[in-house]
Amino acid sequence: MMSFSLLWFMSSLVMIICGLWGFINYHKHLLNSLLSLEFMMLGVFWLLILQISSMSKEMYFVLFFLTLVACEGALGLSLLVLIVRSHGSDYFSVINILEC
């Protein structure tokens, strides 16, 4: 029988791989890309918790990482709102880089 920490380790790796798969396959919309990136960061967060708790160190770095992930999510959502307001949708094919 597998130990509980090994099960958490494998589930966090599966979360990272599923997020990467979603980022690669569903790249037509900006919202899908942002959601898959957040899912990957959640998997990295679980891996970080497992590593730091196994070494019995302080959890301040995990809180700092979680703060950065939350800021990244807020920045991504603000860019999504800006793109939808200026271009009408979040399709990457609609967004023209050369347009001012």
XYZ file of C-alpha atoms in Angstrom:
100
model
C 0.000 0.000 0.000
C 1.225 3.461 -0.873
C 2.027 5.915 1.868
C -0.030 9.061 2.230
C 2.819 11.449 1.373
C 3.619 9.500 -1.792
C -0.025 9.747 -2.782
C 0.051 13.541 -2.271
C 3.289 13.755 -4.253
C 1.818 11.807 -7.154
C -1.414 13.821 -7.099
C 0.493 17.100 -7.219
C 2.552 15.831 -10.159
C -0.678 14.816 -11.902
C -2.037 18.327 -11.277
C 1.045 19.884 -12.858
C 0.915 17.555 -15.870
C -2.839 18.132 -16.362
C -2.323 21.888 -16.167
C 0.466 21.695 -18.728
C -1.677 19.521 -20.973
C -4.548 22.005 -20.705
C -2.208 24.904 -21.437
C -0.896 23.208 -24.574
C -4.195 21.878 -25.929
C -6.627 24.685 -25.066
C -4.660 27.732 -26.112
C -7.339 29.460 -28.191
C -8.776 31.428 -25.275
C -6.852 33.515 -22.794
C -9.144 32.413 -19.953
C -8.376 28.726 -20.561
C -4.661 29.485 -20.560
C -4.900 31.425 -17.300
C -6.927 28.683 -15.606
C -4.468 25.984 -16.612
C -1.563 28.116 -15.361
C -3.327 28.550 -12.013
C -3.907 24.784 -11.836
C -0.199 24.181 -12.435
C 0.689 26.688 -9.712
C -1.637 24.882 -7.314
C 0.249 21.646 -8.017
C 3.569 23.386 -7.421
C 2.140 24.806 -4.188
C 1.272 21.300 -2.963
C 4.746 20.052 -3.871
C 6.274 22.956 -1.990
C 4.168 22.240 1.079
C 5.187 18.573 0.992
C 8.887 19.375 0.693
C 8.979 22.038 3.374
C 6.850 20.058 5.814
C 9.055 16.982 5.343
C 12.098 19.068 6.274
C 10.115 20.593 9.192
C 11.074 24.140 8.280
C 9.102 27.353 8.604
C 6.184 27.896 6.235
C 6.946 31.552 5.421
C 8.266 30.731 1.965
C 5.034 28.875 1.152
C 2.992 31.915 2.161
C 5.228 34.142 0.038
C 4.749 31.794 -2.933
C 0.981 31.765 -2.406
C 0.976 35.577 -2.322
C 2.865 35.731 -5.622
C 0.461 33.245 -7.221
C -2.521 35.325 -6.080
C -0.918 38.479 -7.526
C -0.247 36.642 -10.786
C -3.891 35.574 -10.940
C -5.124 39.113 -10.324
C -2.802 40.472 -13.002
C -3.986 37.823 -15.473
C -7.629 38.609 -14.807
C -7.037 42.331 -15.224
C -5.337 41.681 -18.567
C -8.265 39.461 -19.559
C -10.754 42.244 -18.771
C -8.631 44.777 -20.668
C -8.383 42.531 -23.748
C -12.106 41.710 -23.741
C -12.996 45.395 -23.473
C -10.637 46.476 -26.234
C -10.974 43.560 -28.684
C -14.392 42.114 -27.879
C -13.320 38.552 -27.025
C -10.463 36.591 -25.543
C -9.555 34.647 -28.680
C -5.853 34.840 -29.425
C -6.615 34.938 -33.148
C -8.543 38.222 -32.722
C -5.679 39.991 -30.945
C -3.385 41.737 -33.399
C 0.011 42.706 -31.986
C 0.685 45.346 -34.630
C -2.533 47.197 -33.857
C -2.141 50.177 -31.505
